[in-house]
């Protein structure tokens, strides 16, 4: 599970805090050094760490001592609040179209988990009463179309595919008609990824975006790629514009830096996290719960 190491180190840092009465700069020195190291080791962006530590320090020194809390409890509260903010503050829900269907476009690099996530997201939304249509728009990766069709069968979700000889823009357009005819209120479009970001990929994604006007463009990134995931998010956001992220493979031993940095760096929230290969292993992302989980 991701964050194990971070969790342990942050908990230790907080325990190091031995102040009594008003919190002083001296009380904070050692624990905050530990907090900084823990975050850097978790692969959190340097600038993000710096701001995070500064915020904690300013609040700890500025806050009037609450009678009901010991200084140690206050530090825990401040770190918890700041960590929640760092993770995005409140939960970011999906935009739902006033006039269905809601169109969700999944983008990302190859191997990030897009196709699997398309199936998982479809399944999750169906549990919430939606009627999703999965759209096989990855016409370049061999077997991506088949993979989505197999997922559709396993999950009993309809899949719209036109093979790999039709342009993804055309597929996306025709998928809208299909959604109407099947009375599907949610369309989830799987798109092609590449090993690296290139103009051709971005052009194609921009064309799909222009053709179907998605309500949500969600970038799927692999937590295991650490700060690279954040760089990828910056590029996709700049080139295409994204509404949020889905961070996959948090069940592995990813250090978690991507989840912790991405909102601060790109301004775009994490909306879901992938917690395993199983098809029910996708969860809405709750910053407050994740912060509490990390702080134990
Ligand atoms: P795509 O190229 O982006 O479409 O990637 P795929 O959907 O084919 O996924 C690549 C691999 O990542 C597959 O083996 C998936 O089972 C795996 N995968 C996706 N999401 C998760 C996750 O949350 N946890 C784990 N452990 N594996 C995942």
mmCIF file of C-alpha atoms and ligand atoms in Angstrom:
data_model
loop_
_atom_site.group_PDB
_atom_site.id
_atom_site.type_symbol
_atom_site.label_atom_id
_atom_site.label_comp_id
_atom_site.label_asym_id
_atom_site.label_seq_id
_atom_site.Cartn_x
_atom_site.Cartn_y
_atom_site.Cartn_z
ATOM 1 C CA UNK A 1 0.000 0.000 0.000
ATOM 2 C CA UNK A 2 1.259 3.473 -0.906
ATOM 3 C CA UNK A 3 2.106 6.012 1.791
ATOM 4 C CA UNK A 4 3.244 3.433 4.345
ATOM 5 C CA UNK A 5 6.615 4.986 4.827
ATOM 6 C CA UNK A 6 5.293 8.535 4.693
ATOM 7 C CA UNK A 7 2.659 7.659 7.207
ATOM 8 C CA UNK A 8 5.148 6.249 9.678
ATOM 9 C CA UNK A 9 7.518 9.160 9.307
ATOM 10 C CA UNK A 10 4.869 11.829 9.683
ATOM 11 C CA UNK A 11 3.526 10.139 12.770
ATOM 12 C CA UNK A 12 7.037 10.057 14.213
ATOM 13 C CA UNK A 13 7.597 13.707 13.339
ATOM 14 C CA UNK A 14 4.455 14.690 15.201
ATOM 15 C CA UNK A 15 5.506 12.612 18.213
ATOM 16 C CA UNK A 16 8.798 14.536 18.292
ATOM 17 C CA UNK A 17 6.884 17.636 19.136
ATOM 18 C CA UNK A 18 7.383 18.257 22.803
ATOM 19 C CA UNK A 19 6.147 21.754 23.345
ATOM 20 C CA UNK A 20 4.145 22.930 26.273
ATOM 21 C CA UNK A 21 2.378 26.254 26.530
ATOM 22 C CA UNK A 22 2.800 28.492 23.525
ATOM 23 C CA UNK A 23 4.420 26.887 20.493
ATOM 24 C CA UNK A 24 7.829 28.358 19.730
ATOM 25 C CA UNK A 25 9.997 28.282 16.637
ATOM 26 C CA UNK A 26 12.452 26.074 18.501
ATOM 27 C CA UNK A 27 9.786 23.486 19.282
ATOM 28 C CA UNK A 28 9.038 23.211 15.590
ATOM 29 C CA UNK A 29 12.530 22.917 14.184
ATOM 30 C CA UNK A 30 13.201 19.200 14.492
ATOM 31 C CA UNK A 31 9.659 17.943 13.775
ATOM 32 C CA UNK A 32 9.330 20.133 10.704
ATOM 33 C CA UNK A 33 12.685 18.993 9.381
ATOM 34 C CA UNK A 34 11.354 15.456 9.702
ATOM 35 C CA UNK A 35 8.089 16.384 7.941
ATOM 36 C CA UNK A 36 10.106 17.916 5.096
ATOM 37 C CA UNK A 37 12.293 14.846 4.708
ATOM 38 C CA UNK A 38 9.307 12.499 4.833
ATOM 39 C CA UNK A 39 7.536 14.371 2.036
ATOM 40 C CA UNK A 40 10.623 14.631 -0.128
ATOM 41 C CA UNK A 41 11.205 10.917 0.273
ATOM 42 C CA UNK A 42 7.615 10.283 -0.740
ATOM 43 C CA UNK A 43 8.549 11.995 -4.013
ATOM 44 C CA UNK A 44 6.585 15.170 -3.419
ATOM 45 C CA UNK A 45 7.614 18.150 -5.535
ATOM 46 C CA UNK A 46 10.252 20.293 -3.790
ATOM 47 C CA UNK A 47 8.361 23.568 -4.063
ATOM 48 C CA UNK A 48 5.182 21.938 -2.775
ATOM 49 C CA UNK A 49 7.048 20.617 0.264
ATOM 50 C CA UNK A 50 8.529 24.028 0.965
ATOM 51 C CA UNK A 51 5.133 25.742 0.914
ATOM 52 C CA UNK A 52 3.559 22.982 2.976
ATOM 53 C CA UNK A 53 6.149 23.270 5.745
ATOM 54 C CA UNK A 54 5.960 27.081 5.706
ATOM 55 C CA UNK A 55 2.191 26.966 6.082
ATOM 56 C CA UNK A 56 2.396 24.627 9.058
ATOM 57 C CA UNK A 57 5.006 26.780 10.705
ATOM 58 C CA UNK A 58 3.079 30.020 10.201
ATOM 59 C CA UNK A 59 -0.113 28.550 11.518
ATOM 60 C CA UNK A 60 1.545 26.881 14.491
ATOM 61 C CA UNK A 61 3.278 30.099 15.530
ATOM 62 C CA UNK A 62 0.365 32.374 14.747
ATOM 63 C CA UNK A 63 -2.486 30.422 16.203
ATOM 64 C CA UNK A 64 -3.749 31.436 19.594
ATOM 65 C CA UNK A 65 -3.581 28.461 21.918
ATOM 66 C CA UNK A 66 -6.963 26.815 22.208
ATOM 67 C CA UNK A 67 -7.731 25.928 25.779
ATOM 68 C CA UNK A 68 -9.154 22.575 24.854
ATOM 69 C CA UNK A 69 -6.120 21.365 22.888
ATOM 70 C CA UNK A 70 -2.574 20.646 24.025
ATOM 71 C CA UNK A 71 0.148 22.054 21.754
ATOM 72 C CA UNK A 72 0.783 18.500 20.518
ATOM 73 C CA UNK A 73 -2.877 18.084 19.584
ATOM 74 C CA UNK A 74 -2.796 21.449 17.865
ATOM 75 C CA UNK A 75 0.121 20.392 15.703
ATOM 76 C CA UNK A 76 -1.729 17.224 14.726
ATOM 77 C CA UNK A 77 -4.746 19.284 13.768
ATOM 78 C CA UNK A 78 -2.701 21.760 11.749
ATOM 79 C CA UNK A 79 -0.827 19.014 9.866
ATOM 80 C CA UNK A 80 -4.103 17.201 9.227
ATOM 81 C CA UNK A 81 -5.756 20.375 7.879
ATOM 82 C CA UNK A 82 -2.795 21.263 5.693
ATOM 83 C CA UNK A 83 -2.490 17.731 4.347
ATOM 84 C CA UNK A 84 -6.195 17.748 3.495
ATOM 85 C CA UNK A 85 -5.749 21.061 1.671
ATOM 86 C CA UNK A 86 -2.730 19.715 -0.166
ATOM 87 C CA UNK A 87 -4.742 16.720 -1.320
ATOM 88 C CA UNK A 88 -7.409 19.041 -2.717
ATOM 89 C CA UNK A 89 -9.515 20.157 0.247
ATOM 90 C CA UNK A 90 -12.963 18.785 -0.395
ATOM 91 C CA UNK A 91 -13.960 15.892 -2.615
ATOM 92 C CA UNK A 92 -14.194 16.842 -6.310
ATOM 93 C CA UNK A 93 -17.192 15.189 -7.841
ATOM 94 C CA UNK A 94 -17.823 14.491 -11.487
ATOM 95 C CA UNK A 95 -19.737 17.077 -13.465
ATOM 96 C CA UNK A 96 -23.068 15.702 -14.581
ATOM 97 C CA UNK A 97 -24.608 17.035 -17.794
ATOM 98 C CA UNK A 98 -27.877 18.950 -17.482
ATOM 99 C CA UNK A 99 -28.937 17.224 -20.655
ATOM 100 C CA UNK A 100 -27.621 13.649 -20.832
ATOM 101 C CA UNK A 101 -25.388 12.059 -21.830
ATOM 102 C CA UNK A 102 -22.543 13.131 -19.610
ATOM 103 C CA UNK A 103 -19.414 12.651 -21.684
ATOM 104 C CA UNK A 104 -16.239 11.568 -19.919
ATOM 105 C CA UNK A 105 -13.014 11.362 -21.871
ATOM 106 C CA UNK A 106 -10.144 9.370 -20.384
ATOM 107 C CA UNK A 107 -6.680 10.392 -21.515
ATOM 108 C CA UNK A 108 -3.149 9.469 -20.534
ATOM 109 C CA UNK A 109 0.025 7.691 -21.481
ATOM 110 C CA UNK A 110 0.079 4.067 -22.511
ATOM 111 C CA UNK A 111 0.134 1.684 -19.577
ATOM 112 C CA UNK A 112 -1.267 4.216 -17.090
ATOM 113 C CA UNK A 113 -4.408 2.119 -16.755
ATOM 114 C CA UNK A 114 -6.881 3.973 -18.987
ATOM 115 C CA UNK A 115 -8.676 1.010 -20.506
ATOM 116 C CA UNK A 116 -9.009 -0.831 -17.208
ATOM 117 C CA UNK A 117 -10.160 2.395 -15.550
ATOM 118 C CA UNK A 118 -12.808 2.949 -18.236
ATOM 119 C CA UNK A 119 -14.367 -0.375 -17.209
ATOM 120 C CA UNK A 120 -13.994 0.303 -13.490
ATOM 121 C CA UNK A 121 -15.494 3.768 -13.786
ATOM 122 C CA UNK A 122 -18.403 2.422 -15.804
ATOM 123 C CA UNK A 123 -19.052 -0.150 -13.124
ATOM 124 C CA UNK A 124 -18.812 2.398 -10.308
ATOM 125 C CA UNK A 125 -21.188 4.814 -12.037
ATOM 126 C CA UNK A 126 -23.680 2.071 -12.729
ATOM 127 C CA UNK A 127 -23.734 1.307 -9.016
ATOM 128 C CA UNK A 128 -24.749 4.943 -8.585
ATOM 129 C CA UNK A 129 -27.685 4.445 -10.903
ATOM 130 C CA UNK A 130 -26.137 5.592 -14.189
ATOM 131 C CA UNK A 131 -26.323 3.847 -17.529
ATOM 132 C CA UNK A 132 -22.835 4.009 -19.007
ATOM 133 C CA UNK A 133 -21.644 3.276 -22.526
ATOM 134 C CA UNK A 134 -17.967 2.406 -22.948
ATOM 135 C CA UNK A 135 -16.360 3.659 -26.143
ATOM 136 C CA UNK A 136 -13.301 1.994 -27.668
ATOM 137 C CA UNK A 137 -11.346 4.968 -28.980
ATOM 138 C CA UNK A 138 -7.838 3.573 -28.572
ATOM 139 C CA UNK A 139 -7.284 2.402 -32.125
ATOM 140 C CA UNK A 140 -3.482 2.218 -31.939
ATOM 141 C CA UNK A 141 -2.578 -0.065 -29.088
ATOM 142 C CA UNK A 142 -2.978 -3.609 -30.312
ATOM 143 C CA UNK A 143 -5.716 -5.359 -28.360
ATOM 144 C CA UNK A 144 -7.009 -2.239 -26.578
ATOM 145 C CA UNK A 145 -10.373 -2.547 -28.336
ATOM 146 C CA UNK A 146 -10.661 -6.229 -27.517
ATOM 147 C CA UNK A 147 -9.621 -5.515 -23.929
ATOM 148 C CA UNK A 148 -12.457 -3.022 -23.520
ATOM 149 C CA UNK A 149 -14.938 -5.433 -25.100
ATOM 150 C CA UNK A 150 -13.885 -8.169 -22.686
ATOM 151 C CA UNK A 151 -14.248 -5.746 -19.776
ATOM 152 C CA UNK A 152 -17.691 -4.801 -21.047
ATOM 153 C CA UNK A 153 -18.714 -8.448 -21.131
ATOM 154 C CA UNK A 154 -17.383 -9.111 -17.630
ATOM 155 C CA UNK A 155 -19.224 -6.092 -16.286
ATOM 156 C CA UNK A 156 -22.315 -6.412 -18.491
ATOM 157 C CA UNK A 157 -21.776 -2.909 -19.824
ATOM 158 C CA UNK A 158 -22.366 -1.987 -23.476
ATOM 159 C CA UNK A 159 -19.242 -1.220 -25.508
ATOM 160 C CA UNK A 160 -19.227 0.813 -28.697
ATOM 161 C CA UNK A 161 -16.416 -0.088 -31.109
ATOM 162 C CA UNK A 162 -15.856 0.436 -34.811
ATOM 163 C CA UNK A 163 -12.557 -1.397 -35.178
ATOM 164 C CA UNK A 164 -9.170 0.207 -35.681
ATOM 165 C CA UNK A 165 -9.639 1.549 -39.216
ATOM 166 C CA UNK A 166 -12.000 4.358 -38.248
ATOM 167 C CA UNK A 167 -10.672 7.623 -36.814
ATOM 168 C CA UNK A 168 -11.165 8.109 -33.066
ATOM 169 C CA UNK A 169 -12.982 11.376 -33.786
ATOM 170 C CA UNK A 170 -15.510 9.542 -35.920
ATOM 171 C CA UNK A 171 -15.846 6.816 -33.281
ATOM 172 C CA UNK A 172 -16.500 9.397 -30.582
ATOM 173 C CA UNK A 173 -19.108 11.189 -32.719
ATOM 174 C CA UNK A 174 -20.956 8.004 -33.615
ATOM 175 C CA UNK A 175 -20.818 6.904 -29.988
ATOM 176 C CA UNK A 176 -23.085 9.842 -29.142
ATOM 177 C CA UNK A 177 -25.778 8.489 -31.486
ATOM 178 C CA UNK A 178 -25.322 5.068 -29.964
ATOM 179 C CA UNK A 179 -25.763 6.475 -26.471
ATOM 180 C CA UNK A 180 -29.054 8.060 -27.525
ATOM 181 C CA UNK A 181 -30.314 4.878 -29.118
ATOM 182 C CA UNK A 182 -29.391 2.768 -26.060
ATOM 183 C CA UNK A 183 -30.661 5.457 -23.667
ATOM 184 C CA UNK A 184 -27.261 5.603 -21.989
ATOM 185 C CA UNK A 185 -26.819 8.702 -19.825
ATOM 186 C CA UNK A 186 -23.042 8.482 -19.491
ATOM 187 C CA UNK A 187 -20.450 7.978 -22.203
ATOM 188 C CA UNK A 188 -16.923 6.957 -21.209
ATOM 189 C CA UNK A 189 -14.425 7.318 -24.025
ATOM 190 C CA UNK A 190 -11.151 5.387 -23.864
ATOM 191 C CA UNK A 191 -8.534 7.180 -25.959
ATOM 192 C CA UNK A 192 -5.121 6.240 -27.275
ATOM 193 C CA UNK A 193 -2.009 6.823 -25.222
ATOM 194 C CA UNK A 194 1.586 6.928 -26.342
ATOM 195 C CA UNK A 195 4.766 6.073 -24.550
ATOM 196 C CA UNK A 196 5.588 9.776 -24.537
ATOM 197 C CA UNK A 197 3.604 12.925 -25.044
ATOM 198 C CA UNK A 198 3.782 14.091 -28.648
ATOM 199 C CA UNK A 199 2.017 16.550 -30.906
ATOM 200 C CA UNK A 200 0.185 13.863 -32.822
ATOM 201 C CA UNK A 201 -1.375 12.481 -29.632
ATOM 202 C CA UNK A 202 -2.390 15.937 -28.422
ATOM 203 C CA UNK A 203 -3.823 16.881 -31.823
ATOM 204 C CA UNK A 204 -5.967 13.792 -31.856
ATOM 205 C CA UNK A 205 -7.201 14.378 -28.320
ATOM 206 C CA UNK A 206 -7.975 18.020 -29.124
ATOM 207 C CA UNK A 207 -9.958 16.865 -32.147
ATOM 208 C CA UNK A 208 -11.993 14.416 -30.086
ATOM 209 C CA UNK A 209 -12.586 17.131 -27.503
ATOM 210 C CA UNK A 210 -13.789 19.537 -30.190
ATOM 211 C CA UNK A 211 -16.066 16.891 -31.683
ATOM 212 C CA UNK A 212 -17.888 15.760 -28.540
ATOM 213 C CA UNK A 213 -17.363 18.553 -26.025
ATOM 214 C CA UNK A 214 -16.760 16.351 -22.975
ATOM 215 C CA UNK A 215 -18.047 17.378 -19.557
ATOM 216 C CA UNK A 216 -15.023 15.765 -17.972
ATOM 217 C CA UNK A 217 -11.562 15.165 -19.353
ATOM 218 C CA UNK A 218 -9.865 12.952 -16.827
ATOM 219 C CA UNK A 219 -6.163 12.212 -16.990
ATOM 220 C CA UNK A 220 -5.209 8.729 -15.865
ATOM 221 C CA UNK A 221 -1.734 8.554 -14.326
ATOM 222 C CA UNK A 222 0.232 5.752 -12.732
ATOM 223 C CA UNK A 223 1.187 6.509 -9.110
ATOM 224 C CA UNK A 224 4.328 4.424 -9.516
ATOM 225 C CA UNK A 225 5.771 7.039 -11.885
ATOM 226 C CA UNK A 226 6.012 9.593 -9.064
ATOM 227 C CA UNK A 227 6.948 13.111 -10.100
ATOM 228 C CA UNK A 228 6.789 12.124 -13.769
ATOM 229 C CA UNK A 229 3.045 11.763 -13.300
ATOM 230 C CA UNK A 230 2.898 15.385 -12.191
ATOM 231 C CA UNK A 231 4.942 16.502 -15.212
ATOM 232 C CA UNK A 232 2.583 14.555 -17.467
ATOM 233 C CA UNK A 233 -0.384 16.237 -15.766
ATOM 234 C CA UNK A 234 1.117 19.683 -16.344
ATOM 235 C CA UNK A 235 1.584 18.922 -20.050
ATOM 236 C CA UNK A 236 -1.883 17.505 -20.597
ATOM 237 C CA UNK A 237 -3.432 20.377 -18.707
ATOM 238 C CA UNK A 238 -1.518 22.946 -20.715
ATOM 239 C CA UNK A 239 -2.048 21.304 -24.100
ATOM 240 C CA UNK A 240 -5.537 19.929 -23.777
ATOM 241 C CA UNK A 241 -7.029 21.153 -20.513
ATOM 242 C CA UNK A 242 -8.058 18.551 -17.968
ATOM 243 C CA UNK A 243 -10.777 18.609 -15.323
ATOM 244 C CA UNK A 244 -9.234 16.152 -12.939
ATOM 245 C CA UNK A 245 -7.132 13.075 -12.469
ATOM 246 C CA UNK A 246 -7.456 9.420 -11.745
ATOM 247 C CA UNK A 247 -4.357 8.087 -10.032
ATOM 248 C CA UNK A 248 -3.977 4.329 -10.507
ATOM 249 C CA UNK A 249 -1.892 1.674 -8.780
ATOM 250 C CA UNK A 250 -1.983 3.200 -5.311
ATOM 251 C CA UNK A 251 -2.212 -0.365 -4.050
ATOM 252 C CA UNK A 252 1.422 -0.888 -5.028
ATOM 253 C CA UNK A 253 4.424 0.460 -3.183
ATOM 254 C CA UNK A 254 4.188 3.848 -4.884
ATOM 255 C CA UNK A 255 5.506 6.543 -2.591
ATOM 256 C CA UNK A 256 2.444 8.606 -3.332
ATOM 257 C CA UNK A 257 4.113 11.876 -4.308
ATOM 258 C CA UNK A 258 1.923 12.284 -7.377
ATOM 259 C CA UNK A 259 -1.290 12.277 -5.364
ATOM 260 C CA UNK A 260 0.209 14.743 -2.910
ATOM 261 C CA UNK A 261 1.647 17.198 -5.443
ATOM 262 C CA UNK A 262 -0.657 17.224 -8.399
ATOM 263 C CA UNK A 263 -3.368 19.567 -7.141
ATOM 264 C CA UNK A 264 -0.843 22.110 -5.891
ATOM 265 C CA UNK A 265 1.146 22.008 -9.134
ATOM 266 C CA UNK A 266 -1.649 21.870 -11.720
ATOM 267 C CA UNK A 267 -4.667 23.195 -9.844
ATOM 268 C CA UNK A 268 -6.582 20.105 -10.963
ATOM 269 C CA UNK A 269 -7.974 17.696 -8.372
ATOM 270 C CA UNK A 270 -7.656 13.950 -8.052
ATOM 271 C CA UNK A 271 -11.185 12.598 -8.487
ATOM 272 C CA UNK A 272 -10.639 8.843 -8.207
ATOM 273 C CA UNK A 273 -7.892 6.454 -7.201
ATOM 274 C CA UNK A 274 -7.201 2.956 -8.493
ATOM 275 C CA UNK A 275 -6.531 0.538 -5.651
ATOM 276 C CA UNK A 276 -5.976 -2.743 -7.478
ATOM 277 C CA UNK A 277 -6.395 -4.764 -10.641
ATOM 278 C CA UNK A 278 -9.849 -5.979 -9.676
ATOM 279 C CA UNK A 279 -12.731 -4.265 -11.429
ATOM 280 C CA UNK A 280 -14.237 -2.901 -8.238
ATOM 281 C CA UNK A 281 -10.941 -1.369 -7.151
ATOM 282 C CA UNK A 282 -11.681 2.235 -8.059
ATOM 283 C CA UNK A 283 -12.635 4.677 -5.323
ATOM 284 C CA UNK A 284 -13.786 8.293 -5.258
ATOM 285 C CA UNK A 285 -10.980 10.327 -3.739
ATOM 286 C CA UNK A 286 -11.677 11.985 -0.375
ATOM 287 C CA UNK A 287 -8.828 14.325 0.648
ATOM 288 C CA UNK A 288 -9.884 14.408 4.315
ATOM 289 C CA UNK A 289 -10.107 10.633 4.625
ATOM 290 C CA UNK A 290 -6.782 10.154 2.886
ATOM 291 C CA UNK A 291 -5.133 12.700 5.191
ATOM 292 C CA UNK A 292 -6.504 10.930 8.265
ATOM 293 C CA UNK A 293 -5.376 7.613 6.885
ATOM 294 C CA UNK A 294 -1.862 8.905 6.325
ATOM 295 C CA UNK A 295 -1.646 10.458 9.784
ATOM 296 C CA UNK A 296 -3.041 7.308 11.393
HETATM 297 P P1 LIG B 1 -3.715 1.653 -20.751
HETATM 298 O O1 LIG B 1 -2.586 1.383 -21.696
HETATM 299 O O2 LIG B 1 -3.553 3.005 -20.116
HETATM 300 O O3 LIG B 1 -5.061 1.451 -21.321
HETATM 301 O O4 LIG B 1 -3.505 0.627 -19.521
HETATM 302 P P2 LIG B 1 -4.323 -0.679 -19.077
HETATM 303 O O5 LIG B 1 -5.707 -0.339 -18.703
HETATM 304 O O6 LIG B 1 -4.126 -1.750 -20.089
HETATM 305 O O7 LIG B 1 -3.564 -1.040 -17.732
HETATM 306 C C1 LIG B 1 -2.193 -1.385 -17.671
HETATM 307 C C2 LIG B 1 -1.986 -2.341 -16.508
HETATM 308 O O8 LIG B 1 -2.192 -1.668 -15.284
HETATM 309 C C3 LIG B 1 -2.941 -3.512 -16.512
HETATM 310 O O9 LIG B 1 -2.232 -4.693 -16.195
HETATM 311 C C4 LIG B 1 -3.947 -3.181 -15.406
HETATM 312 O O10 LIG B 1 -4.502 -4.319 -14.790
HETATM 313 C C5 LIG B 1 -3.049 -2.440 -14.449
HETATM 314 N N1 LIG B 1 -3.784 -1.530 -13.556
HETATM 315 C C6 LIG B 1 -4.652 -0.538 -13.868
HETATM 316 N N2 LIG B 1 -5.105 0.085 -12.767
HETATM 317 C C7 LIG B 1 -4.516 -0.516 -11.703
HETATM 318 C C8 LIG B 1 -4.551 -0.303 -10.269
HETATM 319 O O11 LIG B 1 -5.214 0.589 -9.720
HETATM 320 N N3 LIG B 1 -3.784 -1.155 -9.525
HETATM 321 C C9 LIG B 1 -3.001 -2.126 -10.089
HETATM 322 N N4 LIG B 1 -2.287 -2.887 -9.275
HETATM 323 N N5 LIG B 1 -2.931 -2.324 -11.404
HETATM 324 C C10 LIG B 1 -3.677 -1.549 -12.208
#
